[in-house]
């Protein structure tokens, strides 16, 4: 397995594991690799420093299922926080965020939906946004990460 540092077209950085260098190339060519923050499929390898161990001992690795559960629970807490403290503006998110940034409307915490191109435009214009994965609540009470996560975005200077 090979771990790569990756970067999307709007400069989000993240890591992913692949079976080989060819495996990465094949998955990118098929459109299977996407940014977890904005959903962009325009992903490239970023410069990455080699990992060097400084100790001989190893900690017991956390199981993949435990790690996924922890991430899913954190995402659910984030979603609940955003839904209870922000105004939902739906597909008008990009225009609402831009209007607030330009001083045309009063600032307030909002969330909604934006396409990767809209998010890229907002980021390029200096509008403070963050992509947040959105998914349906679990039916069995267990938090789950979906196979595909649509993009929602929030703007909230208090989170910085």
Tab-separated table of C-alpha atoms in Angstrom:
chain	number	residue	atom	x	y	z
A	1	UNK	CA	0.000	0.000	0.000
A	2	UNK	CA	1.153	3.518	-0.814
A	3	UNK	CA	-0.044	6.663	0.947
A	4	UNK	CA	-0.200	9.786	-1.189
A	5	UNK	CA	-0.680	13.391	-0.189
A	6	UNK	CA	-3.244	14.726	-2.658
A	7	UNK	CA	-4.525	18.156	-3.624
A	8	UNK	CA	-7.678	19.181	-5.487
A	9	UNK	CA	-8.175	22.030	-7.923
A	10	UNK	CA	-9.215	24.421	-5.116
A	11	UNK	CA	-6.081	23.543	-3.095
A	12	UNK	CA	-7.713	21.292	-0.478
A	13	UNK	CA	-5.075	18.846	0.771
A	14	UNK	CA	-5.852	15.304	1.911
A	15	UNK	CA	-4.312	11.830	2.017
A	16	UNK	CA	-5.370	8.532	0.479
A	17	UNK	CA	-4.007	4.997	0.264
A	18	UNK	CA	-3.583	3.069	-2.992
A	19	UNK	CA	-2.406	-0.439	-3.797
A	20	UNK	CA	0.278	0.936	-6.124
A	21	UNK	CA	1.289	3.988	-8.137
A	22	UNK	CA	-0.533	2.489	-11.117
A	23	UNK	CA	-3.583	1.970	-8.894
A	24	UNK	CA	-3.666	5.712	-8.179
A	25	UNK	CA	-3.360	6.572	-11.878
A	26	UNK	CA	-6.109	4.110	-12.844
A	27	UNK	CA	-8.529	5.372	-10.191
A	28	UNK	CA	-7.955	9.014	-11.153
A	29	UNK	CA	-8.484	8.180	-14.846
A	30	UNK	CA	-11.799	6.474	-13.985
A	31	UNK	CA	-12.941	9.453	-11.887
A	32	UNK	CA	-12.956	7.421	-8.671
A	33	UNK	CA	-10.774	9.801	-6.645
A	34	UNK	CA	-12.429	12.953	-5.367
A	35	UNK	CA	-11.730	15.621	-2.777
A	36	UNK	CA	-13.561	14.792	0.465
A	37	UNK	CA	-14.052	18.499	1.145
A	38	UNK	CA	-15.514	19.791	-2.120
A	39	UNK	CA	-16.102	16.719	-4.283
A	40	UNK	CA	-13.757	17.857	-7.063
A	41	UNK	CA	-12.414	15.025	-9.213
A	42	UNK	CA	-9.529	17.220	-10.413
A	43	UNK	CA	-7.028	15.654	-7.995
A	44	UNK	CA	-3.231	15.549	-8.245
A	45	UNK	CA	-0.395	14.278	-6.073
A	46	UNK	CA	0.994	16.883	-3.691
A	47	UNK	CA	4.575	17.072	-2.487
A	48	UNK	CA	4.968	14.770	0.488
A	49	UNK	CA	7.772	14.348	3.006
A	50	UNK	CA	8.861	10.775	3.709
A	51	UNK	CA	7.620	9.266	6.967
A	52	UNK	CA	10.474	8.366	9.302
A	53	UNK	CA	9.888	6.456	12.532
A	54	UNK	CA	11.760	7.827	15.535
A	55	UNK	CA	10.953	4.959	17.904
A	56	UNK	CA	11.245	1.211	17.628
A	57	UNK	CA	7.954	0.457	19.354
A	58	UNK	CA	4.628	0.585	17.587
A	59	UNK	CA	1.298	1.468	19.057
A	60	UNK	CA	-1.502	-0.973	18.394
A	61	UNK	CA	-3.285	0.322	15.293
A	62	UNK	CA	-6.900	1.326	15.653
A	63	UNK	CA	-9.176	-0.930	13.656
A	64	UNK	CA	-10.543	0.526	10.442
A	65	UNK	CA	-14.118	0.053	11.669
A	66	UNK	CA	-13.366	1.970	14.889
A	67	UNK	CA	-11.711	4.787	12.959
A	68	UNK	CA	-14.621	5.014	10.501
A	69	UNK	CA	-17.114	5.058	13.366
A	70	UNK	CA	-15.201	7.850	15.117
A	71	UNK	CA	-15.119	9.925	11.920
A	72	UNK	CA	-18.823	9.318	11.261
A	73	UNK	CA	-19.742	10.376	14.799
A	74	UNK	CA	-17.648	13.547	14.511
A	75	UNK	CA	-19.319	14.383	11.187
A	76	UNK	CA	-22.767	13.876	12.744
A	77	UNK	CA	-21.857	16.220	15.625
A	78	UNK	CA	-20.609	18.818	13.133
A	79	UNK	CA	-23.777	18.482	11.064
A	80	UNK	CA	-26.019	18.899	14.142
A	81	UNK	CA	-24.019	21.976	15.204
A	82	UNK	CA	-24.298	23.584	11.771
A	83	UNK	CA	-28.018	22.796	11.446
A	84	UNK	CA	-28.828	24.310	14.849
A	85	UNK	CA	-26.625	27.419	14.644
A	86	UNK	CA	-26.744	28.396	10.950
A	87	UNK	CA	-29.465	29.496	8.521
A	88	UNK	CA	-30.097	27.071	5.650
A	89	UNK	CA	-30.070	28.927	2.311
A	90	UNK	CA	-30.146	25.912	-0.023
A	91	UNK	CA	-28.860	26.314	-3.562
A	92	UNK	CA	-28.560	30.087	-3.046
A	93	UNK	CA	-25.492	29.515	-0.853
A	94	UNK	CA	-22.915	30.876	-3.312
A	95	UNK	CA	-24.815	34.109	-3.988
A	96	UNK	CA	-25.696	34.600	-0.292
A	97	UNK	CA	-22.082	34.049	0.804
A	98	UNK	CA	-20.774	36.387	-1.901
A	99	UNK	CA	-23.322	39.102	-0.974
A	100	UNK	CA	-22.260	38.934	2.687
A	101	UNK	CA	-18.574	39.006	1.725
A	102	UNK	CA	-19.147	42.099	-0.425
A	103	UNK	CA	-21.147	43.833	2.336
A	104	UNK	CA	-24.421	43.794	0.395
A	105	UNK	CA	-26.236	41.870	3.146
A	106	UNK	CA	-25.563	41.539	6.885
A	107	UNK	CA	-23.209	38.735	7.889
A	108	UNK	CA	-24.722	35.689	9.562
A	109	UNK	CA	-23.765	32.015	9.750
A	110	UNK	CA	-25.252	30.155	6.776
A	111	UNK	CA	-25.049	26.753	5.164
A	112	UNK	CA	-26.375	25.352	1.932
A	113	UNK	CA	-25.429	23.694	-1.298
A	114	UNK	CA	-22.827	24.696	-3.852
A	115	UNK	CA	-21.292	23.068	-6.883
A	116	UNK	CA	-17.520	22.475	-6.965
A	117	UNK	CA	-17.226	25.318	-9.510
A	118	UNK	CA	-19.152	27.689	-7.219
A	119	UNK	CA	-16.952	26.714	-4.257
A	120	UNK	CA	-13.826	27.264	-6.366
A	121	UNK	CA	-15.063	30.723	-7.362
A	122	UNK	CA	-15.819	31.661	-3.761
A	123	UNK	CA	-12.384	30.488	-2.588
A	124	UNK	CA	-10.641	32.369	-5.424
A	125	UNK	CA	-12.527	35.539	-4.423
A	126	UNK	CA	-11.490	35.206	-0.778
A	127	UNK	CA	-14.924	34.272	0.567
A	128	UNK	CA	-14.431	32.191	3.753
A	129	UNK	CA	-16.146	28.853	3.091
A	130	UNK	CA	-15.652	25.273	4.194
A	131	UNK	CA	-17.040	22.184	2.510
A	132	UNK	CA	-18.883	19.836	4.844
A	133	UNK	CA	-20.041	16.350	3.845
A	134	UNK	CA	-23.786	15.819	4.066
A	135	UNK	CA	-25.514	12.487	4.412
A	136	UNK	CA	-28.786	10.991	5.533
A	137	UNK	CA	-29.200	9.970	9.154
A	138	UNK	CA	-28.655	6.284	9.842
A	139	UNK	CA	-31.777	4.157	10.152
A	140	UNK	CA	-30.348	1.852	12.809
A	141	UNK	CA	-29.007	4.511	15.168
A	142	UNK	CA	-25.412	3.978	14.045
A	143	UNK	CA	-23.548	6.843	12.402
A	144	UNK	CA	-22.367	5.842	8.939
A	145	UNK	CA	-20.228	7.437	6.253
A	146	UNK	CA	-21.940	7.174	2.868
A	147	UNK	CA	-20.098	5.977	-0.241
A	148	UNK	CA	-20.725	9.336	-1.944
A	149	UNK	CA	-20.954	12.601	-0.040
A	150	UNK	CA	-22.612	15.607	-1.691
A	151	UNK	CA	-21.099	18.968	-0.810
A	152	UNK	CA	-22.604	21.478	1.578
A	153	UNK	CA	-20.767	24.577	2.610
A	154	UNK	CA	-20.829	26.842	5.610
A	155	UNK	CA	-19.603	30.308	6.352
A	156	UNK	CA	-18.984	31.222	9.956
A	157	UNK	CA	-16.103	33.421	11.051
A	158	UNK	CA	-16.650	32.297	14.659
A	159	UNK	CA	-15.478	28.775	13.732
A	160	UNK	CA	-12.013	30.101	12.803
